[in-house]
mmCIF file of C-alpha atoms and ligand atoms in Angstrom:
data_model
loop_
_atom_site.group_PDB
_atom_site.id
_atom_site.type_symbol
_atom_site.label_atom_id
_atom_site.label_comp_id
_atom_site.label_asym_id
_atom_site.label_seq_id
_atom_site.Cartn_x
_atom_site.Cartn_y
_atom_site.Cartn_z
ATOM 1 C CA UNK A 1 -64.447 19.035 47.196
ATOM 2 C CA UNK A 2 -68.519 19.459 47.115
ATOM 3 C CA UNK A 3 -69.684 19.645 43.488
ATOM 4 C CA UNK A 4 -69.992 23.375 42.369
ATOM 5 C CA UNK A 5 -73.858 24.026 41.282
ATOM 6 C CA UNK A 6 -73.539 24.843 37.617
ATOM 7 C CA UNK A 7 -75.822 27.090 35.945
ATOM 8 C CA UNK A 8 -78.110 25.605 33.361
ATOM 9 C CA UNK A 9 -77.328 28.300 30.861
ATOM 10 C CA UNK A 10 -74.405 29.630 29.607
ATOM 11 C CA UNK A 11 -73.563 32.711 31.173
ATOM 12 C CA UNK A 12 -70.108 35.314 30.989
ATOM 13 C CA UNK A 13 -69.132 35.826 34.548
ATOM 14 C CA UNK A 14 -66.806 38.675 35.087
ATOM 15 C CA UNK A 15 -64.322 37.039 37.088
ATOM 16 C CA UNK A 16 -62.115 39.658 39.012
ATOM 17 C CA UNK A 17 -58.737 38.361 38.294
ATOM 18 C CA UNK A 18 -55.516 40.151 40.004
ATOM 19 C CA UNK A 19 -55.488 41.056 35.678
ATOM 20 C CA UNK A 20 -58.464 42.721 36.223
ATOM 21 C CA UNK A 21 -61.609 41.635 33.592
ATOM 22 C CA UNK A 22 -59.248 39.082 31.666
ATOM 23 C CA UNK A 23 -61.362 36.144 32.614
ATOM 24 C CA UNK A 24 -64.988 35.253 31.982
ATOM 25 C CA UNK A 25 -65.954 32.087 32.820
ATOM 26 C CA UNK A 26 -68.952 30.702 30.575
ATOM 27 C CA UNK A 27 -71.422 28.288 31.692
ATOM 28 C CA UNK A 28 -70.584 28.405 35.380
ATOM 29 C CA UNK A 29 -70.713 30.100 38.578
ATOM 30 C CA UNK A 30 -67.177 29.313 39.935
ATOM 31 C CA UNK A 31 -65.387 30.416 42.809
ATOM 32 C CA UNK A 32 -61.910 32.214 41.484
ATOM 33 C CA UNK A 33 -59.178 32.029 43.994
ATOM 34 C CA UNK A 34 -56.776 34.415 41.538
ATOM 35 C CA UNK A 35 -53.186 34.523 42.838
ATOM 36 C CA UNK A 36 -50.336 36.855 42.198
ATOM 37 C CA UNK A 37 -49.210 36.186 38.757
ATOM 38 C CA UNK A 38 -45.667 35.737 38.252
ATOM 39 C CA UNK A 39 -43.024 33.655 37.181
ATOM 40 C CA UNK A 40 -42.897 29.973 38.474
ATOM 41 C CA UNK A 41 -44.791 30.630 41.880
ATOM 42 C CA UNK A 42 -47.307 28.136 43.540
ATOM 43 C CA UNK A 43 -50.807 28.397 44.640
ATOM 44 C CA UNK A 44 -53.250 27.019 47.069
ATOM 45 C CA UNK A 45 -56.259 27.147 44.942
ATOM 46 C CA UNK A 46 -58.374 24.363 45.166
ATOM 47 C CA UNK A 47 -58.005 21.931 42.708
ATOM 48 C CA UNK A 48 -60.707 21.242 40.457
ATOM 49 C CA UNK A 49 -62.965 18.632 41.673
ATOM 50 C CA UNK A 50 -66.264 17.896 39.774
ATOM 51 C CA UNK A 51 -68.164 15.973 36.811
ATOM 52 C CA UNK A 52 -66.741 19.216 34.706
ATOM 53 C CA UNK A 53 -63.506 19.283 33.214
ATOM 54 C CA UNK A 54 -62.849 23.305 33.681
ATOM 55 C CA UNK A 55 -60.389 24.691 30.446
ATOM 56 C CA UNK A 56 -59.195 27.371 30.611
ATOM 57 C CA UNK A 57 -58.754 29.046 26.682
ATOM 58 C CA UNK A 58 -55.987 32.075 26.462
ATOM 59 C CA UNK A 59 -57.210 33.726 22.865
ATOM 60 C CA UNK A 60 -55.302 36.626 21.047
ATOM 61 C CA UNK A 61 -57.857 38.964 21.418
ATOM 62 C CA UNK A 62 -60.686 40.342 18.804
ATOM 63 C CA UNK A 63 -58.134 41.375 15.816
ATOM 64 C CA UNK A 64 -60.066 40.117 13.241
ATOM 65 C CA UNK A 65 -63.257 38.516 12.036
ATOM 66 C CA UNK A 66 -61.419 35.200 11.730
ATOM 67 C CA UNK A 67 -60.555 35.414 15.443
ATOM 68 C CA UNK A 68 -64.211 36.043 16.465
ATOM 69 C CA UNK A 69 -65.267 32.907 14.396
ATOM 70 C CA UNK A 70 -62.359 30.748 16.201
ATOM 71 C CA UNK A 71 -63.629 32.404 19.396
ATOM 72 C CA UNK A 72 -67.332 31.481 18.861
ATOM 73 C CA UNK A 73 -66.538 28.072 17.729
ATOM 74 C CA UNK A 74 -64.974 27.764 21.189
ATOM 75 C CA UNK A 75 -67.693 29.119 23.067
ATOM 76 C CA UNK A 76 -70.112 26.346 21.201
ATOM 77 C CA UNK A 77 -67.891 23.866 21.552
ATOM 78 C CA UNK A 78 -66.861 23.681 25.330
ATOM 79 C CA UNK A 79 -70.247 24.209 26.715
ATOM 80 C CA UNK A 80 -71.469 23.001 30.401
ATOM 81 C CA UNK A 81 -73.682 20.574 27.863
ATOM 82 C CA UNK A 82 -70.612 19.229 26.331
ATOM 83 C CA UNK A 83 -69.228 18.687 30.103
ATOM 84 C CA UNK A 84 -66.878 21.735 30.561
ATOM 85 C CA UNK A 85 -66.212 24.780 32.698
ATOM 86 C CA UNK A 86 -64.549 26.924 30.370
ATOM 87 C CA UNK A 87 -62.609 29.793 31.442
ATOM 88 C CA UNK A 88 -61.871 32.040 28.833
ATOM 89 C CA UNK A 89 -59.126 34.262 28.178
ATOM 90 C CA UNK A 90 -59.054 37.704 25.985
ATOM 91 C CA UNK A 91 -55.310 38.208 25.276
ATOM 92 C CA UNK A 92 -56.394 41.792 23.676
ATOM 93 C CA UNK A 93 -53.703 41.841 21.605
ATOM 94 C CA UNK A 94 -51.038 41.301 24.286
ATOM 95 C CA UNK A 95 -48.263 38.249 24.567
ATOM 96 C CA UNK A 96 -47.202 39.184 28.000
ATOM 97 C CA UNK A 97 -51.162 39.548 28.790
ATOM 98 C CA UNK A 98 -51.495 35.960 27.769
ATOM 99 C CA UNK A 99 -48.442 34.311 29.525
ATOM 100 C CA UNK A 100 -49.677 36.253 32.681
ATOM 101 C CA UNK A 101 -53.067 34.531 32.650
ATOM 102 C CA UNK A 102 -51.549 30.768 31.537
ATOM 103 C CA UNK A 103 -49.869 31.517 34.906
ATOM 104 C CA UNK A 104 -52.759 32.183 36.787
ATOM 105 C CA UNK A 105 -55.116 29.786 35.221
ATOM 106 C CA UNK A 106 -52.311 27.291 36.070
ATOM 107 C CA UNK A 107 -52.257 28.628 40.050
ATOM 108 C CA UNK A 108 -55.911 28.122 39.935
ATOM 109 C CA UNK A 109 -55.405 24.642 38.353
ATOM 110 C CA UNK A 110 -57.625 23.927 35.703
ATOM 111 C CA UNK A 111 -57.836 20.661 34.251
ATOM 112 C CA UNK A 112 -56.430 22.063 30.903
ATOM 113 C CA UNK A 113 -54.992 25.261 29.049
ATOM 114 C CA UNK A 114 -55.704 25.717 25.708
ATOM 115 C CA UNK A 115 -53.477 28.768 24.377
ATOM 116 C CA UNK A 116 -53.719 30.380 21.191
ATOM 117 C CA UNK A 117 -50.237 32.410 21.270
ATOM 118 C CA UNK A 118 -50.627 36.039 19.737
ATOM 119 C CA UNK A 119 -46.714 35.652 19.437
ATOM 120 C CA UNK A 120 -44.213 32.115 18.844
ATOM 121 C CA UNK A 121 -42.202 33.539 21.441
ATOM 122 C CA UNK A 122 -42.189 33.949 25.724
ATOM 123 C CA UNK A 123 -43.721 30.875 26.386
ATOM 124 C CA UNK A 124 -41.088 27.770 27.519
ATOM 125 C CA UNK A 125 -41.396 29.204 31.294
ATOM 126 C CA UNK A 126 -44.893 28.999 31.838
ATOM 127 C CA UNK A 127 -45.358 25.497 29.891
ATOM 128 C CA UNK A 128 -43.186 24.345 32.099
ATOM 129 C CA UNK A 129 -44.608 25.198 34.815
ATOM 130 C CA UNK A 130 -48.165 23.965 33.609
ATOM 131 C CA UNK A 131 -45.971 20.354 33.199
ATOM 132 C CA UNK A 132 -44.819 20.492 36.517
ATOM 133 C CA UNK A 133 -48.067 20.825 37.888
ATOM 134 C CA UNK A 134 -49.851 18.424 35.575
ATOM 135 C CA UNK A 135 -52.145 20.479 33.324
ATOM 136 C CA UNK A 136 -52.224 19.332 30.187
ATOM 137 C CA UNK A 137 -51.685 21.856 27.152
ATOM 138 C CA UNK A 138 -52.897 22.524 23.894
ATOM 139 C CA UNK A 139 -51.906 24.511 21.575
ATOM 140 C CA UNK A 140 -54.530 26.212 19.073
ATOM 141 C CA UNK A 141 -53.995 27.899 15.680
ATOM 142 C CA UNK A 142 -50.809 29.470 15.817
ATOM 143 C CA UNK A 143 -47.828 27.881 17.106
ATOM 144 C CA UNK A 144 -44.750 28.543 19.715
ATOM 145 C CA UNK A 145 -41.421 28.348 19.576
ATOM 146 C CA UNK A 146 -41.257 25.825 22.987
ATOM 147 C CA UNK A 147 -40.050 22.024 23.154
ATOM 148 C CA UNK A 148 -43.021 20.064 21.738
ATOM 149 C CA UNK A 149 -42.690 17.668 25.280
ATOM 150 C CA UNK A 150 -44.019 20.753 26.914
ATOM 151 C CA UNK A 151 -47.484 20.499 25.129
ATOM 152 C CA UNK A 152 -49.947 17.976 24.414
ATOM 153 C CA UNK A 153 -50.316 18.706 20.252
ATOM 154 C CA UNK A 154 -50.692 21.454 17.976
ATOM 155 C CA UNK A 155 -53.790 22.256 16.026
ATOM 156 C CA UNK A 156 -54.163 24.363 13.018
ATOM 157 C CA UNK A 157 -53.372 25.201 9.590
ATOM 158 C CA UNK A 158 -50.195 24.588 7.191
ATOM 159 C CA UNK A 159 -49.205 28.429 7.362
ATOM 160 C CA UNK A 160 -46.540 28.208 4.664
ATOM 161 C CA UNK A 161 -48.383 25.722 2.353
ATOM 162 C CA UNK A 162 -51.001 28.716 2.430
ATOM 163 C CA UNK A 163 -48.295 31.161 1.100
ATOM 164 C CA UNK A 164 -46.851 29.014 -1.448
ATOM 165 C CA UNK A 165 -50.527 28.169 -2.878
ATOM 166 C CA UNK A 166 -50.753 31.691 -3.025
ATOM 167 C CA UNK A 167 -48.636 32.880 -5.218
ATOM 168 C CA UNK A 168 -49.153 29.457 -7.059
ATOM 169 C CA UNK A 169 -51.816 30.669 -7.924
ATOM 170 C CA UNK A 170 -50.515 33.926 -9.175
ATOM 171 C CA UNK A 171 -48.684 32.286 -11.371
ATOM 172 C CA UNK A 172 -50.943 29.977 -13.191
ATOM 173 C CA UNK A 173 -53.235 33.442 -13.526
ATOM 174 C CA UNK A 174 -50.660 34.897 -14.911
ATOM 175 C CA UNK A 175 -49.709 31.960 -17.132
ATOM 176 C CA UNK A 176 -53.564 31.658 -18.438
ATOM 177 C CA UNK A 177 -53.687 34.858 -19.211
ATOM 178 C CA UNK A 178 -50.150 35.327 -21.165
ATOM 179 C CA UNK A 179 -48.438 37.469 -18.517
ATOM 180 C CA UNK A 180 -46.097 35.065 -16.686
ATOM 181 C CA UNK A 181 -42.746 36.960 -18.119
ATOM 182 C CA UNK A 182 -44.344 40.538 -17.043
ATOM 183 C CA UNK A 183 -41.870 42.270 -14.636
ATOM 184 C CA UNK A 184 -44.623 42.446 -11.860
ATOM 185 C CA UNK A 185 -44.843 44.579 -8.644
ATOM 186 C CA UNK A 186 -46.074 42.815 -5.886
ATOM 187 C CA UNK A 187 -47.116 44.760 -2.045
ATOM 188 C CA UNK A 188 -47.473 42.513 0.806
ATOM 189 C CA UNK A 189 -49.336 43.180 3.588
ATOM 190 C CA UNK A 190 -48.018 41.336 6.558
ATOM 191 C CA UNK A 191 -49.732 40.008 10.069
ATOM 192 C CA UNK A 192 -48.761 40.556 13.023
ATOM 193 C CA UNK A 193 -44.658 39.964 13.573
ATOM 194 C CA UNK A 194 -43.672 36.836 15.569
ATOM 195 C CA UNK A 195 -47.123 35.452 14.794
ATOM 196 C CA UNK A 196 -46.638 32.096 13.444
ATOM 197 C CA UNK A 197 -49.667 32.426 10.542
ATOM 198 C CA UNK A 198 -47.872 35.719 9.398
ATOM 199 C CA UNK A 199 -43.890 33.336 9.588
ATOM 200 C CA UNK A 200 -45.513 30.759 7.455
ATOM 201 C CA UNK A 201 -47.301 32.469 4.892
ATOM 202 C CA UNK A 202 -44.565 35.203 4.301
ATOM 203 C CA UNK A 203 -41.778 32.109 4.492
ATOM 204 C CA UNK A 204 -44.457 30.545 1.623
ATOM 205 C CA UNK A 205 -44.818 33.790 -0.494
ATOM 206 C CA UNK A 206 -41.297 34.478 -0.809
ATOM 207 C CA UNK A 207 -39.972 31.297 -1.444
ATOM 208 C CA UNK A 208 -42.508 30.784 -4.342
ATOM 209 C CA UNK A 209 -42.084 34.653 -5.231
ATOM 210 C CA UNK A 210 -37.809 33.734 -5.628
ATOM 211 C CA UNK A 211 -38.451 31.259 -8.149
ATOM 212 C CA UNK A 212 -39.721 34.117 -10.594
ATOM 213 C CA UNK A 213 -36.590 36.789 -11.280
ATOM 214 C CA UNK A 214 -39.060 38.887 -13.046
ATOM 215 C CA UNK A 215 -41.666 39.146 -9.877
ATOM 216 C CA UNK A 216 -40.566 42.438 -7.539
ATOM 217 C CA UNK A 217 -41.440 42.741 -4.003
ATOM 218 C CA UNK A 218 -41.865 46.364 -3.806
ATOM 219 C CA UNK A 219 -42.699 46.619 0.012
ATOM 220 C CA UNK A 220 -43.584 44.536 2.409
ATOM 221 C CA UNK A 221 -44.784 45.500 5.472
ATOM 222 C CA UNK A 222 -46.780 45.168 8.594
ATOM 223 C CA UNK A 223 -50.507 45.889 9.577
ATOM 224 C CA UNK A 224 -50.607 43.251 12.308
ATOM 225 C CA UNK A 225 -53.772 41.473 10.713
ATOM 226 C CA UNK A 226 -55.867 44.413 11.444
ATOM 227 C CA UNK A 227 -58.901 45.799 9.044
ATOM 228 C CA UNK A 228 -57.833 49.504 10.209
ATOM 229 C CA UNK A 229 -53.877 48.985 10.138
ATOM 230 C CA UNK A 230 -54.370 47.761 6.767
ATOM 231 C CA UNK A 231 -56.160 51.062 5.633
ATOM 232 C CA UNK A 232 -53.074 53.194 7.059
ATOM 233 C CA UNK A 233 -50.403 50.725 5.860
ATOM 234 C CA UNK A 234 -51.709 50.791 2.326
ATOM 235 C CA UNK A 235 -52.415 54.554 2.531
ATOM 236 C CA UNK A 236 -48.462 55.325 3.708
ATOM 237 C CA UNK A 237 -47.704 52.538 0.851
ATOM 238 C CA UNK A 238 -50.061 54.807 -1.635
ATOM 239 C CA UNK A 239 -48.051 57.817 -1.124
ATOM 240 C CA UNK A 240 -44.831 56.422 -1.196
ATOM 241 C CA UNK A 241 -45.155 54.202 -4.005
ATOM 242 C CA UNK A 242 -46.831 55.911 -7.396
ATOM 243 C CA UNK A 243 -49.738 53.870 -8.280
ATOM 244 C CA UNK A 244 -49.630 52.651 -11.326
ATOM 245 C CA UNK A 245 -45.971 50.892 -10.073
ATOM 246 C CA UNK A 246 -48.081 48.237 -8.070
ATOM 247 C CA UNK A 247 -49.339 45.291 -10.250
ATOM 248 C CA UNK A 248 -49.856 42.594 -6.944
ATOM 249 C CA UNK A 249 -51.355 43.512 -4.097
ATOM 250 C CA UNK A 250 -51.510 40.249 -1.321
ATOM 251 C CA UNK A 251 -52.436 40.573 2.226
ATOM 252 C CA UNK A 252 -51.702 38.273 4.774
ATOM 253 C CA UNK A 253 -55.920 37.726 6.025
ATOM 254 C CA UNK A 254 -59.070 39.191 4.556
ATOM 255 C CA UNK A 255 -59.354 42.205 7.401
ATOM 256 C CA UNK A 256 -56.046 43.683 6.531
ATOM 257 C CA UNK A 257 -57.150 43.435 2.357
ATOM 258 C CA UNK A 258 -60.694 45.131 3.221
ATOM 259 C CA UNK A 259 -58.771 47.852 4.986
ATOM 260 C CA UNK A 260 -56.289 48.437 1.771
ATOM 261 C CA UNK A 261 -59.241 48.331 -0.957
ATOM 262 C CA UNK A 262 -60.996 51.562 1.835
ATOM 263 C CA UNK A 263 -57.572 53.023 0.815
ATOM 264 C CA UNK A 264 -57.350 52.084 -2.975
ATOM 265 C CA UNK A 265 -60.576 53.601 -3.141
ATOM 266 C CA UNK A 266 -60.126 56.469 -1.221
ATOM 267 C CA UNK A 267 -57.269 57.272 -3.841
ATOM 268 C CA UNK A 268 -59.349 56.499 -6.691
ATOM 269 C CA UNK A 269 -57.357 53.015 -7.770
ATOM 270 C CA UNK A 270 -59.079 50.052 -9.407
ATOM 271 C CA UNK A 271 -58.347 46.562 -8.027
ATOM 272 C CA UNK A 272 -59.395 43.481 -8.759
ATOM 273 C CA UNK A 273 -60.776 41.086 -12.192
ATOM 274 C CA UNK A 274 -59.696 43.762 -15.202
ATOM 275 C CA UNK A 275 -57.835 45.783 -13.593
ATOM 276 C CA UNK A 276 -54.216 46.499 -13.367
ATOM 277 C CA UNK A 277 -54.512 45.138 -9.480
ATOM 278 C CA UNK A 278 -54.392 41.660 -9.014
ATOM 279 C CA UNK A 279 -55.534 41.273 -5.018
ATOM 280 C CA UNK A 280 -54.711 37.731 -3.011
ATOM 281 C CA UNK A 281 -55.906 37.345 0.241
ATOM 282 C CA UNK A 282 -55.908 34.462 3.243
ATOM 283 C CA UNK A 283 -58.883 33.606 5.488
ATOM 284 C CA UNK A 284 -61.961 32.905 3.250
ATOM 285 C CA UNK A 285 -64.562 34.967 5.288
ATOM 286 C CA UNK A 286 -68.281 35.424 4.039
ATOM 287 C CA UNK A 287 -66.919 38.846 3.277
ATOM 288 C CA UNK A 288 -64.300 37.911 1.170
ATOM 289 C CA UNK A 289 -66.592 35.504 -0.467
ATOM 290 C CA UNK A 290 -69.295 38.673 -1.434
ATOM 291 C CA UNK A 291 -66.095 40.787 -2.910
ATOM 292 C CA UNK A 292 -64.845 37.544 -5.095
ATOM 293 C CA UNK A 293 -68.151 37.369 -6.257
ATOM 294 C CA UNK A 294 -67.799 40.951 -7.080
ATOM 295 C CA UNK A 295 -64.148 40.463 -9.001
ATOM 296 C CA UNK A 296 -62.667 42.723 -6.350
ATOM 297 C CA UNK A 297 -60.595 40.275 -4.740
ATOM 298 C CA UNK A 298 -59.566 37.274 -6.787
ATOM 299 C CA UNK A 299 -58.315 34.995 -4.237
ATOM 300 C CA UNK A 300 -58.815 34.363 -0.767
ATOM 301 C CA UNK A 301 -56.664 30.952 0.736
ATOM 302 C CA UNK A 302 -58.767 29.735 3.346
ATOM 303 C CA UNK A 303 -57.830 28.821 7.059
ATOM 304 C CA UNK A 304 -60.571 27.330 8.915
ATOM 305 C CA UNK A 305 -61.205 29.040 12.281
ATOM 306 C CA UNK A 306 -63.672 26.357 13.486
ATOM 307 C CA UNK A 307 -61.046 23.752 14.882
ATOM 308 C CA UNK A 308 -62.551 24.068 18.412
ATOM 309 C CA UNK A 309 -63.593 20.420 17.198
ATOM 310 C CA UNK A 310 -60.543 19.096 17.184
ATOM 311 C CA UNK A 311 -59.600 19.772 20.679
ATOM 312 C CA UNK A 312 -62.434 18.677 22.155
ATOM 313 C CA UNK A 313 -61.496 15.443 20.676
ATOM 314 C CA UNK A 314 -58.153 15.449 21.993
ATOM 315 C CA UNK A 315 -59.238 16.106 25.623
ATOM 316 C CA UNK A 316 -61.879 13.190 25.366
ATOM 317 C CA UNK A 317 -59.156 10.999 23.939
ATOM 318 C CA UNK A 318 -57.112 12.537 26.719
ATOM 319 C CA UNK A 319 -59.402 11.944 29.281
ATOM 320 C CA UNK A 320 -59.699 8.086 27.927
ATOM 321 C CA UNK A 321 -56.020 7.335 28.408
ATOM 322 C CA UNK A 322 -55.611 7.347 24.543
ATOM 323 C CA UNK A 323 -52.636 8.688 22.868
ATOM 324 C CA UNK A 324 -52.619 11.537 20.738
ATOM 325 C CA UNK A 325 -50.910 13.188 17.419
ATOM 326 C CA UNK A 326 -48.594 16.038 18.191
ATOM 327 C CA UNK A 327 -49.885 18.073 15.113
ATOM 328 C CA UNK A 328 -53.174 18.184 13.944
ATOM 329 C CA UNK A 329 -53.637 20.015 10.179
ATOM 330 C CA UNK A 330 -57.354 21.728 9.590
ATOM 331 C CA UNK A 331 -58.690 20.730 5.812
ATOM 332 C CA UNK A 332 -58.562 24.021 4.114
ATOM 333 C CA UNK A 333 -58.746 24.745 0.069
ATOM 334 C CA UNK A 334 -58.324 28.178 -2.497
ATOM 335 C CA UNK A 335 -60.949 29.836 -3.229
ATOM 336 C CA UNK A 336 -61.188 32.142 -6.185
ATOM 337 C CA UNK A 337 -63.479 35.052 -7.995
ATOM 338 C CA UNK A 338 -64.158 31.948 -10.339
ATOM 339 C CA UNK A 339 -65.611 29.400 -7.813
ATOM 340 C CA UNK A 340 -67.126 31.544 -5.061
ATOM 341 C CA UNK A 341 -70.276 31.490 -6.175
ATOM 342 C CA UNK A 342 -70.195 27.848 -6.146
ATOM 343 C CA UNK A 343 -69.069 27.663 -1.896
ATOM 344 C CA UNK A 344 -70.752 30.554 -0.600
ATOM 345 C CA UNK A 345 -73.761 29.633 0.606
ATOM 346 C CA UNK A 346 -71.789 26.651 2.200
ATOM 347 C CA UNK A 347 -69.654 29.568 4.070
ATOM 348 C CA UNK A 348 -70.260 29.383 7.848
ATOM 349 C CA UNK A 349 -67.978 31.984 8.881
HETATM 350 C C1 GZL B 401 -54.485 32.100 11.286
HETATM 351 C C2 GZL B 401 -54.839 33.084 12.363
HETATM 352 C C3 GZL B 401 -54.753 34.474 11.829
HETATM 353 C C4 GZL B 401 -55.784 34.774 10.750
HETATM 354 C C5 GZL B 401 -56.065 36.195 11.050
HETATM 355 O O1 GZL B 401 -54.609 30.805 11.758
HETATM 356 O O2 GZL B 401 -53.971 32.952 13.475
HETATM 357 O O3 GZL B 401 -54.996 35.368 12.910
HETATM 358 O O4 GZL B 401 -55.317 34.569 9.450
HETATM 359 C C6 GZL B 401 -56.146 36.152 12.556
HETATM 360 O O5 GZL B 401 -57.241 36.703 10.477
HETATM 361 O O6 GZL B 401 -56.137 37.404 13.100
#
């Protein structure tokens, strides 16, 4: 097949896909031959032919500033520079939305799919289809519930490790400042349900939180890792609850824990260093950073968004012949209103 021209820049092409403005591809002005997307149909697309190895990335969507780092690392990553076409994928929040495109990227036949599944769920169908037609698959971030022979690896973070070092943490706050045997209160803010990062950490939390009979979950509940879902979940959790019965507040990512302290606030509740709120958070954005710095949150567990890195690699080792790992783990640490002042200018998302 003649060599597509490639544009020199990087550029978002609106691609008009039978899912209508799902697909930009960056760095390239390809020729889309979008098929009805179903379940296990064929295609006549053209198969990719050039010096490009065209990806095609199915993301969750834009639900929080983690995702746009994760997102942006991608875009930097597979570049035309780097020796990709990368067709890229907002999920918008939607499982079936994703599954639909993995089924047209896959009639279109990209070289690879890298999927980052909103949900662990819905997905053995499709990967098998991408394995019958020889597209290679990686999985990114969160994780699916799908025979691991269906996918090339799985790259991401320890999800429940994050929860246990959580409320490890709790503890040995608690425990330096004389309050381990206080009957404690705890709200948990929850991501989005089926979501592998919001399985692990909740699976970590509670099985730490268990081993302390005078810790109380008081509610637990969902606000689907959302800045503005967390303001409304806390808000309902506010009126239900009386305030001065919630000692713990922890929340599943940073965006969800900015959205509850906009409703702490807005019903005139302290949180944070001296306070009667003790507020634990996951992600480790700049943001959270500024408001450890301030004593409003204490912790934030990181999970590194920038693993766009990583499978690169794998596709070059891939594309060498070389095996590769089925699980990849991202380097991540606990950051605290003690040290943030020490990372934060090391902080790059
Ligand atoms: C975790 C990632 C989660 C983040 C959220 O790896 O999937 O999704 O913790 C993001 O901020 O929305």
């Amino acid at each position: 097949m003649k060599k597509r021209q490639f544009l020199k820049f990087r550029l978002l092409l609106p691609v008009i896909g039978i899912l209508g403005g799902l697909f930009c591809t960056v760095g390239c002005g390809t020729s889309q031959n979008t098929v009805e997307t179903g379940n296990l149909i064929r295609s006549d697309a053209p198969k990719h032919n050039s010096d490009y190895i065209t990806v095609g990335f199915i993301q969750t969507g834009k639900e929080s500033d983690w995702r746009d780092a994760n997102t942006n690392d991608y875009w930097d990553t597979f570049t035309t520079e780097n020796g990709y076409n990368l067709i890229y994928v907002d999920g918008n929040s939607d499982s079936n939305r994703q599954v639909k495109a993995a089924y047209d990227l896959i009639a279109q036949k990209v070289d690879y799919l890298i999927i980052d599944p909103i949900v662990e769920d819905g997905w053995d169908d499709v990967l098998t289809l991408a394995q019958q037609e020889n597209i290679p698959v990686i999985i990114s971030d969160r994780g699916v519930n799908a025979n691991p022979s269906l996918y090339e690896c799985w790259i991401g973070s320890d999800f429940k490790t994050e929860g246990i070092n959580a409320a490890k943490w709790l503890y040995s706050y608690l425990e330096k400042n004389g309050r381990e045997k206080e009957n404690l209160n705890i709200v948990i803010l929850e991501g989005t349900a089926g979501a592998s990062a919001a399985i692990g950490r909740t699976e970590g939390l509670l099985e730490e939180i268990s081993k302390h009979s005078n810790w109380n979950i008081l509610t637990s509940q969902c606000a689907n890792f959302t800045q503005g879902e967390g303001t409304n979940v806390m808000k309902q959790i506010l009126t239900d609850y009386p305030h001065e019965d919630i000692d713990v507040v922890i929340s599943e990512n940073d965006n969800m824990m900015f959205g509850a302290m906009k409703a702490m606030e807005q019903a005139g509740m302290r949180y944070g260093v001296d306070t009667d709120v003790i507020t634990i958070s996951f992600d480790a954005l700049y943001e959270a950073f500024e408001l450890m710095q301030e004593g409003k949150l204490m912790v934030s567990v990181e999970c590194n968004p920038l693993i766009a890195g990583l499978s690169h690699q794998v596709i070059q080792d891939l594309e060498a012949g070389k095996t590769v790992d089925s699980v990849y783990y991202v380097e991540e640490s606990v950051f605290t209103y003690e040290n943030a002042a020490e990372y934060i200018s090391d902080r790059k998302y």
